């Protein structure tokens, strides 16, 4: 029975993991700076094809104007960037790029800012130019990997992250995102090595601990996985999905009381009973499964319709296991219905989303909180659909 459940979980990994991989970007970009005399930010003007340098709308010229050389504009942009004044930094990088299109650092910094703002088409020429002009720049390869990630080209992203790590093995962003790709590809051993390397640089990253826990769970190391899930919550990773992940690992360890509390923290009492019922039914524990699914209905009789469907399936599975069902029907538990509705979460600007039930194989790679760096990128995420019996790694 466990082998069947594991096979089912493994088969769902690729379909789930891609749903939010494209949203993984480095953290660090400051808030958008409004510009004078215009409703458009400088990056929005750039995106729309408007001239930033000479039309005067929304751009206050520097005292020396464009007579200032490209290096001076670059240094001024870096100063603004260190103050989280990204719009003013973007203006200076743009001036530097116009004066000297072969100034690699200016092209890199402007491309990184555009990527952070989500305008990947505009970011690509600058990032590609930075790679061509400075092929030994590890940060440029890391950012190029983020660009490929955002475009959904995970093969290219992986190659670029690997190149970045050859040049600079301590790049935690490249290591953590390459680890997420390996998790998606069903290679948790490789992913775990990279996550542990990244944790040496970012030991207080909740998202990274969650991803590490998922890799451990995929390898069957559920006790270690629980430790990382607890650390993820301690360090601020979004709680509902981490509690879900912890609940499943605790189930696998046979610690059902703790699993119930974890599931309850993720989605409430009804969801906790439903999740335990689903898991126990998959393990052939039909009596306990029926109890928990019935309790889910008692707690939320109208709202928790999925539990009713799961209860019907669990009852049939129990009859089959006792030899009372149709002879042509397999003795394996029937698959449970899809995600049960749960309370709305509040994952920042990405909007509220229902909390799914028990989750088990890596679903979606999540944003990793990275230390401040000169690469001015910020995290984003895409909601992911999940099913019962799968680990959840995503916002």
PDB file of C-alpha atoms in Angstrom, residues 75-294:
ATOM      1  CA  UNK A  75      28.899  54.955  -9.229  1.00  0.00           C
ATOM      2  CA  UNK A  76      26.017  57.299  -8.544  1.00  0.00           C
ATOM      3  CA  UNK A  77      23.590  54.512  -9.447  1.00  0.00           C
ATOM      4  CA  UNK A  78      25.330  52.113  -7.062  1.00  0.00           C
ATOM      5  CA  UNK A  79      25.033  54.694  -4.291  1.00  0.00           C
ATOM      6  CA  UNK A  80      21.291  55.021  -4.902  1.00  0.00           C
ATOM      7  CA  UNK A  81      20.990  51.236  -5.021  1.00  0.00           C
ATOM      8  CA  UNK A  82      22.649  50.897  -1.616  1.00  0.00           C
ATOM      9  CA  UNK A  83      19.929  53.226  -0.278  1.00  0.00           C
ATOM     10  CA  UNK A  84      17.132  51.112  -1.845  1.00  0.00           C
ATOM     11  CA  UNK A  85      16.279  54.003  -4.184  1.00  0.00           C
ATOM     12  CA  UNK A  86      15.837  51.744  -7.170  1.00  0.00           C
ATOM     13  CA  UNK A  87      14.199  54.259  -9.525  1.00  0.00           C
ATOM     14  CA  UNK A  88      16.997  56.784  -9.125  1.00  0.00           C
ATOM     15  CA  UNK A  89      19.557  53.993  -9.498  1.00  0.00           C
ATOM     16  CA  UNK A  90      17.839  52.890 -12.691  1.00  0.00           C
ATOM     17  CA  UNK A  91      18.074  56.413 -14.111  1.00  0.00           C
ATOM     18  CA  UNK A  92      21.810  56.562 -13.471  1.00  0.00           C
ATOM     19  CA  UNK A  93      22.435  53.082 -14.902  1.00  0.00           C
ATOM     20  CA  UNK A  94      20.458  54.047 -18.005  1.00  0.00           C
ATOM     21  CA  UNK A  95      22.548  57.182 -18.486  1.00  0.00           C
ATOM     22  CA  UNK A  96      25.723  55.125 -18.097  1.00  0.00           C
ATOM     23  CA  UNK A  97      24.496  52.560 -20.632  1.00  0.00           C
ATOM     24  CA  UNK A  98      23.692  55.250 -23.174  1.00  0.00           C
ATOM     25  CA  UNK A  99      27.100  56.871 -22.805  1.00  0.00           C
ATOM     26  CA  UNK A 100      28.967  53.542 -22.881  1.00  0.00           C
ATOM     27  CA  UNK A 101      26.934  50.507 -24.054  1.00  0.00           C
ATOM     28  CA  UNK A 102      29.961  48.292 -23.331  1.00  0.00           C
ATOM     29  CA  UNK A 103      30.108  49.155 -19.644  1.00  0.00           C
ATOM     30  CA  UNK A 104      29.352  45.650 -18.345  1.00  0.00           C
ATOM     31  CA  UNK A 105      28.452  46.545 -14.762  1.00  0.00           C
ATOM     32  CA  UNK A 106      25.950  49.196 -15.834  1.00  0.00           C
ATOM     33  CA  UNK A 107      24.293  46.769 -18.248  1.00  0.00           C
ATOM     34  CA  UNK A 108      24.178  44.118 -15.533  1.00  0.00           C
ATOM     35  CA  UNK A 109      22.715  46.408 -12.875  1.00  0.00           C
ATOM     36  CA  UNK A 110      20.046  47.817 -15.168  1.00  0.00           C
ATOM     37  CA  UNK A 111      19.095  44.343 -16.379  1.00  0.00           C
ATOM     38  CA  UNK A 112      18.858  43.080 -12.812  1.00  0.00           C
ATOM     39  CA  UNK A 113      16.552  45.943 -11.850  1.00  0.00           C
ATOM     40  CA  UNK A 114      14.321  45.285 -14.853  1.00  0.00           C
ATOM     41  CA  UNK A 115      14.185  41.591 -14.005  1.00  0.00           C
ATOM     42  CA  UNK A 116      13.233  42.441 -10.428  1.00  0.00           C
ATOM     43  CA  UNK A 117      10.383  44.566 -11.760  1.00  0.00           C
ATOM     44  CA  UNK A 118       9.204  41.619 -13.876  1.00  0.00           C
ATOM     45  CA  UNK A 119       9.915  43.009 -17.353  1.00  0.00           C
ATOM     46  CA  UNK A 120      11.968  40.074 -18.565  1.00  0.00           C
ATOM     47  CA  UNK A 121      11.918  40.960 -22.262  1.00  0.00           C
ATOM     48  CA  UNK A 122      13.596  44.291 -21.530  1.00  0.00           C
ATOM     49  CA  UNK A 123      15.993  42.705 -19.042  1.00  0.00           C
ATOM     50  CA  UNK A 124      17.360  40.092 -21.447  1.00  0.00           C
ATOM     51  CA  UNK A 125      19.394  42.408 -23.771  1.00  0.00           C
ATOM     52  CA  UNK A 126      21.192  43.965 -20.802  1.00  0.00           C
ATOM     53  CA  UNK A 127      21.846  40.647 -19.058  1.00  0.00           C
ATOM     54  CA  UNK A 128      23.021  38.957 -22.256  1.00  0.00           C
ATOM     55  CA  UNK A 129      25.303  41.928 -22.914  1.00  0.00           C
ATOM     56  CA  UNK A 130      26.712  41.718 -19.390  1.00  0.00           C
ATOM     57  CA  UNK A 131      27.548  38.034 -19.908  1.00  0.00           C
ATOM     58  CA  UNK A 132      29.249  38.745 -23.224  1.00  0.00           C
ATOM     59  CA  UNK A 133      31.221  41.695 -21.843  1.00  0.00           C
ATOM     60  CA  UNK A 134      32.203  40.057 -18.535  1.00  0.00           C
ATOM     61  CA  UNK A 135      31.980  36.251 -18.844  1.00  0.00           C
ATOM     62  CA  UNK A 136      33.803  35.754 -15.526  1.00  0.00           C
ATOM     63  CA  UNK A 137      31.191  37.682 -13.520  1.00  0.00           C
ATOM     64  CA  UNK A 138      29.552  35.054 -11.294  1.00  0.00           C
ATOM     65  CA  UNK A 139      26.751  37.406 -10.226  1.00  0.00           C
ATOM     66  CA  UNK A 140      25.859  38.031 -13.864  1.00  0.00           C
ATOM     67  CA  UNK A 141      25.554  34.278 -14.469  1.00  0.00           C
ATOM     68  CA  UNK A 142      23.407  33.949 -11.347  1.00  0.00           C
ATOM     69  CA  UNK A 143      21.114  36.735 -12.539  1.00  0.00           C
ATOM     70  CA  UNK A 144      21.030  35.217 -16.024  1.00  0.00           C
ATOM     71  CA  UNK A 145      19.863  32.009 -14.374  1.00  0.00           C
ATOM     72  CA  UNK A 146      17.069  33.943 -12.680  1.00  0.00           C
ATOM     73  CA  UNK A 147      16.052  35.346 -16.065  1.00  0.00           C
ATOM     74  CA  UNK A 148      15.863  31.871 -17.599  1.00  0.00           C
ATOM     75  CA  UNK A 149      13.975  30.736 -14.486  1.00  0.00           C
ATOM     76  CA  UNK A 150      11.435  33.524 -14.949  1.00  0.00           C
ATOM     77  CA  UNK A 151      11.006  32.590 -18.605  1.00  0.00           C
ATOM     78  CA  UNK A 152      10.397  28.932 -17.741  1.00  0.00           C
ATOM     79  CA  UNK A 153      13.584  27.654 -19.384  1.00  0.00           C
ATOM     80  CA  UNK A 154      14.814  25.474 -16.535  1.00  0.00           C
ATOM     81  CA  UNK A 155      17.455  23.648 -18.553  1.00  0.00           C
ATOM     82  CA  UNK A 156      19.150  26.927 -19.420  1.00  0.00           C
ATOM     83  CA  UNK A 157      18.602  28.214 -15.883  1.00  0.00           C
ATOM     84  CA  UNK A 158      20.324  25.158 -14.426  1.00  0.00           C
ATOM     85  CA  UNK A 159      23.302  25.547 -16.754  1.00  0.00           C
ATOM     86  CA  UNK A 160      23.664  29.210 -15.816  1.00  0.00           C
ATOM     87  CA  UNK A 161      23.442  28.531 -12.095  1.00  0.00           C
ATOM     88  CA  UNK A 162      26.071  25.813 -12.450  1.00  0.00           C
ATOM     89  CA  UNK A 163      28.359  28.256 -14.284  1.00  0.00           C
ATOM     90  CA  UNK A 164      27.843  30.816 -11.519  1.00  0.00           C
ATOM     91  CA  UNK A 165      28.758  28.266  -8.844  1.00  0.00           C
ATOM     92  CA  UNK A 166      31.913  27.241 -10.696  1.00  0.00           C
ATOM     93  CA  UNK A 167      32.992  30.883 -10.655  1.00  0.00           C
ATOM     94  CA  UNK A 168      31.831  31.521  -7.075  1.00  0.00           C
ATOM     95  CA  UNK A 169      30.858  28.455  -5.002  1.00  0.00           C
ATOM     96  CA  UNK A 170      29.473  30.613  -2.172  1.00  0.00           C
ATOM     97  CA  UNK A 171      26.612  32.102  -4.206  1.00  0.00           C
ATOM     98  CA  UNK A 172      23.679  31.011  -2.054  1.00  0.00           C
ATOM     99  CA  UNK A 173      21.064  32.212  -4.522  1.00  0.00           C
ATOM    100  CA  UNK A 174      22.401  30.096  -7.358  1.00  0.00           C
ATOM    101  CA  UNK A 175      22.754  27.075  -5.053  1.00  0.00           C
ATOM    102  CA  UNK A 176      19.236  27.329  -3.637  1.00  0.00           C
ATOM    103  CA  UNK A 177      17.561  27.806  -7.017  1.00  0.00           C
ATOM    104  CA  UNK A 178      19.580  25.040  -8.655  1.00  0.00           C
ATOM    105  CA  UNK A 179      18.504  22.838  -5.748  1.00  0.00           C
ATOM    106  CA  UNK A 180      14.874  23.679  -6.507  1.00  0.00           C
ATOM    107  CA  UNK A 181      15.396  22.566 -10.108  1.00  0.00           C
ATOM    108  CA  UNK A 182      16.885  19.268  -8.930  1.00  0.00           C
ATOM    109  CA  UNK A 183      13.899  18.733  -6.617  1.00  0.00           C
ATOM    110  CA  UNK A 184      11.585  19.279  -9.586  1.00  0.00           C
ATOM    111  CA  UNK A 185      13.590  16.787 -11.633  1.00  0.00           C
ATOM    112  CA  UNK A 186      13.194  14.157  -8.914  1.00  0.00           C
ATOM    113  CA  UNK A 187      16.803  14.370  -7.726  1.00  0.00           C
ATOM    114  CA  UNK A 188      16.427  15.235  -4.032  1.00  0.00           C
ATOM    115  CA  UNK A 189      19.929  13.966  -3.220  1.00  0.00           C
ATOM    116  CA  UNK A 190      21.484  16.622  -5.460  1.00  0.00           C
ATOM    117  CA  UNK A 191      18.988  19.193  -4.208  1.00  0.00           C
ATOM    118  CA  UNK A 192      19.824  18.466  -0.572  1.00  0.00           C
ATOM    119  CA  UNK A 193      23.552  18.970  -1.161  1.00  0.00           C
ATOM    120  CA  UNK A 194      22.875  22.393  -2.666  1.00  0.00           C
ATOM    121  CA  UNK A 195      20.356  23.409  -0.005  1.00  0.00           C
ATOM    122  CA  UNK A 196      22.775  22.507   2.789  1.00  0.00           C
ATOM    123  CA  UNK A 197      25.477  24.543   1.057  1.00  0.00           C
ATOM    124  CA  UNK A 198      23.116  27.513   0.807  1.00  0.00           C
ATOM    125  CA  UNK A 199      22.136  27.136   4.477  1.00  0.00           C
ATOM    126  CA  UNK A 200      25.756  27.747   5.439  1.00  0.00           C
ATOM    127  CA  UNK A 201      25.311  31.260   4.041  1.00  0.00           C
ATOM    128  CA  UNK A 202      21.647  31.719   5.017  1.00  0.00           C
ATOM    129  CA  UNK A 203      21.004  29.720   8.206  1.00  0.00           C
ATOM    130  CA  UNK A 204      17.986  31.868   9.116  1.00  0.00           C
ATOM    131  CA  UNK A 205      16.126  31.572   5.802  1.00  0.00           C
ATOM    132  CA  UNK A 206      12.709  30.093   6.476  1.00  0.00           C
ATOM    133  CA  UNK A 207      12.026  29.365   2.810  1.00  0.00           C
ATOM    134  CA  UNK A 208      15.331  27.561   2.427  1.00  0.00           C
ATOM    135  CA  UNK A 209      14.649  25.418   5.499  1.00  0.00           C
ATOM    136  CA  UNK A 210      11.258  24.491   4.019  1.00  0.00           C
ATOM    137  CA  UNK A 211      12.864  23.464   0.717  1.00  0.00           C
ATOM    138  CA  UNK A 212      15.511  21.487   2.597  1.00  0.00           C
ATOM    139  CA  UNK A 213      12.784  19.727   4.560  1.00  0.00           C
ATOM    140  CA  UNK A 214      11.043  18.752   1.342  1.00  0.00           C
ATOM    141  CA  UNK A 215      14.246  17.247  -0.056  1.00  0.00           C
ATOM    142  CA  UNK A 216      14.744  15.320   3.195  1.00  0.00           C
ATOM    143  CA  UNK A 217      11.159  14.057   3.062  1.00  0.00           C
ATOM    144  CA  UNK A 218      11.588  12.945  -0.553  1.00  0.00           C
ATOM    145  CA  UNK A 219      14.608  10.937   0.575  1.00  0.00           C
ATOM    146  CA  UNK A 220      12.593   9.348   3.390  1.00  0.00           C
ATOM    147  CA  UNK A 221      14.378  11.290   6.132  1.00  0.00           C
ATOM    148  CA  UNK A 222      11.194  12.475   7.801  1.00  0.00           C
ATOM    149  CA  UNK A 223      12.702  13.168  11.232  1.00  0.00           C
ATOM    150  CA  UNK A 224      15.240  15.529   9.659  1.00  0.00           C
ATOM    151  CA  UNK A 225      12.476  16.990   7.501  1.00  0.00           C
ATOM    152  CA  UNK A 226      10.399  17.849  10.589  1.00  0.00           C
ATOM    153  CA  UNK A 227      13.380  19.661  12.112  1.00  0.00           C
ATOM    154  CA  UNK A 228      13.749  21.805   8.985  1.00  0.00           C
ATOM    155  CA  UNK A 229      10.010  22.510   8.813  1.00  0.00           C
ATOM    156  CA  UNK A 230      10.091  23.700  12.440  1.00  0.00           C
ATOM    157  CA  UNK A 231      13.058  25.929  11.609  1.00  0.00           C
ATOM    158  CA  UNK A 232      11.180  27.259   8.575  1.00  0.00           C
ATOM    159  CA  UNK A 233       8.310  28.380  10.796  1.00  0.00           C
ATOM    160  CA  UNK A 234      10.705  29.861  13.353  1.00  0.00           C
ATOM    161  CA  UNK A 235      12.392  31.924  10.653  1.00  0.00           C
ATOM    162  CA  UNK A 236       9.210  33.225   9.094  1.00  0.00           C
ATOM    163  CA  UNK A 237       8.305  31.033   6.121  1.00  0.00           C
ATOM    164  CA  UNK A 238       4.568  31.244   5.276  1.00  0.00           C
ATOM    165  CA  UNK A 239       3.082  28.976   7.877  1.00  0.00           C
ATOM    166  CA  UNK A 240       0.194  27.089   6.258  1.00  0.00           C
ATOM    167  CA  UNK A 241       2.177  25.188   3.664  1.00  0.00           C
ATOM    168  CA  UNK A 242       5.046  24.475   6.071  1.00  0.00           C
ATOM    169  CA  UNK A 243       2.635  23.115   8.684  1.00  0.00           C
ATOM    170  CA  UNK A 244       1.101  20.925   5.961  1.00  0.00           C
ATOM    171  CA  UNK A 245       4.506  19.562   5.018  1.00  0.00           C
ATOM    172  CA  UNK A 246       5.342  18.912   8.657  1.00  0.00           C
ATOM    173  CA  UNK A 247       2.025  17.146   9.162  1.00  0.00           C
ATOM    174  CA  UNK A 248       2.697  14.626   6.435  1.00  0.00           C
ATOM    175  CA  UNK A 249       6.215  13.862   7.677  1.00  0.00           C
ATOM    176  CA  UNK A 250       4.815  13.385  11.185  1.00  0.00           C
ATOM    177  CA  UNK A 251       2.216  10.997   9.752  1.00  0.00           C
ATOM    178  CA  UNK A 252       4.966   8.977   8.140  1.00  0.00           C
ATOM    179  CA  UNK A 253       6.712   8.822  11.501  1.00  0.00           C
ATOM    180  CA  UNK A 254       3.508   7.530  13.109  1.00  0.00           C
ATOM    181  CA  UNK A 255       3.211  10.637  15.310  1.00  0.00           C
ATOM    182  CA  UNK A 256      -0.457  11.198  14.545  1.00  0.00           C
ATOM    183  CA  UNK A 257      -1.298  13.487  17.461  1.00  0.00           C
ATOM    184  CA  UNK A 258       1.461  15.886  16.428  1.00  0.00           C
ATOM    185  CA  UNK A 259       0.423  15.519  12.792  1.00  0.00           C
ATOM    186  CA  UNK A 260      -3.129  16.519  13.695  1.00  0.00           C
ATOM    187  CA  UNK A 261      -1.868  19.681  15.409  1.00  0.00           C
ATOM    188  CA  UNK A 262       0.303  20.529  12.408  1.00  0.00           C
ATOM    189  CA  UNK A 263      -2.590  20.078   9.977  1.00  0.00           C
ATOM    190  CA  UNK A 264      -4.861  22.098  12.265  1.00  0.00           C
ATOM    191  CA  UNK A 265      -2.350  24.943  12.243  1.00  0.00           C
ATOM    192  CA  UNK A 266      -2.318  24.747   8.449  1.00  0.00           C
ATOM    193  CA  UNK A 267      -6.027  24.758   7.733  1.00  0.00           C
ATOM    194  CA  UNK A 268      -8.233  24.346  10.762  1.00  0.00           C
ATOM    195  CA  UNK A 269      -9.854  21.433  12.589  1.00  0.00           C
ATOM    196  CA  UNK A 270     -11.915  20.069   9.706  1.00  0.00           C
ATOM    197  CA  UNK A 271      -8.947  20.110   7.347  1.00  0.00           C
ATOM    198  CA  UNK A 272      -6.822  18.345   9.962  1.00  0.00           C
ATOM    199  CA  UNK A 273      -9.319  15.496  10.338  1.00  0.00           C
ATOM    200  CA  UNK A 274      -9.734  15.238   6.571  1.00  0.00           C
ATOM    201  CA  UNK A 275      -5.991  15.103   5.995  1.00  0.00           C
ATOM    202  CA  UNK A 276      -5.466  12.411   8.600  1.00  0.00           C
ATOM    203  CA  UNK A 277      -8.382  10.467   7.165  1.00  0.00           C
ATOM    204  CA  UNK A 278      -6.935  10.611   3.670  1.00  0.00           C
ATOM    205  CA  UNK A 279      -3.483   9.529   4.844  1.00  0.00           C
ATOM    206  CA  UNK A 280      -4.786   6.689   7.020  1.00  0.00           C
ATOM    207  CA  UNK A 281      -7.023   5.406   4.235  1.00  0.00           C
ATOM    208  CA  UNK A 282      -4.027   5.318   1.901  1.00  0.00           C
ATOM    209  CA  UNK A 283      -2.185   3.264   4.524  1.00  0.00           C
ATOM    210  CA  UNK A 284      -5.065   0.789   4.854  1.00  0.00           C
ATOM    211  CA  UNK A 285      -6.062   2.030   8.347  1.00  0.00           C
ATOM    212  CA  UNK A 286      -9.718   2.135   7.388  1.00  0.00           C
ATOM    213  CA  UNK A 287     -11.308   2.301  10.837  1.00  0.00           C
ATOM    214  CA  UNK A 288      -9.249   5.312  11.889  1.00  0.00           C
ATOM    215  CA  UNK A 289      -9.681   6.867   8.458  1.00  0.00           C
ATOM    216  CA  UNK A 290     -13.469   6.663   8.715  1.00  0.00           C
ATOM    217  CA  UNK A 291     -13.389   8.194  12.190  1.00  0.00           C
ATOM    218  CA  UNK A 292     -11.377  11.228  11.074  1.00  0.00           C
ATOM    219  CA  UNK A 293     -13.371  11.801   7.891  1.00  0.00           C
ATOM    220  CA  UNK A 294     -16.616  11.637   9.879  1.00  0.00           C
TER     221      UNK A 294
END
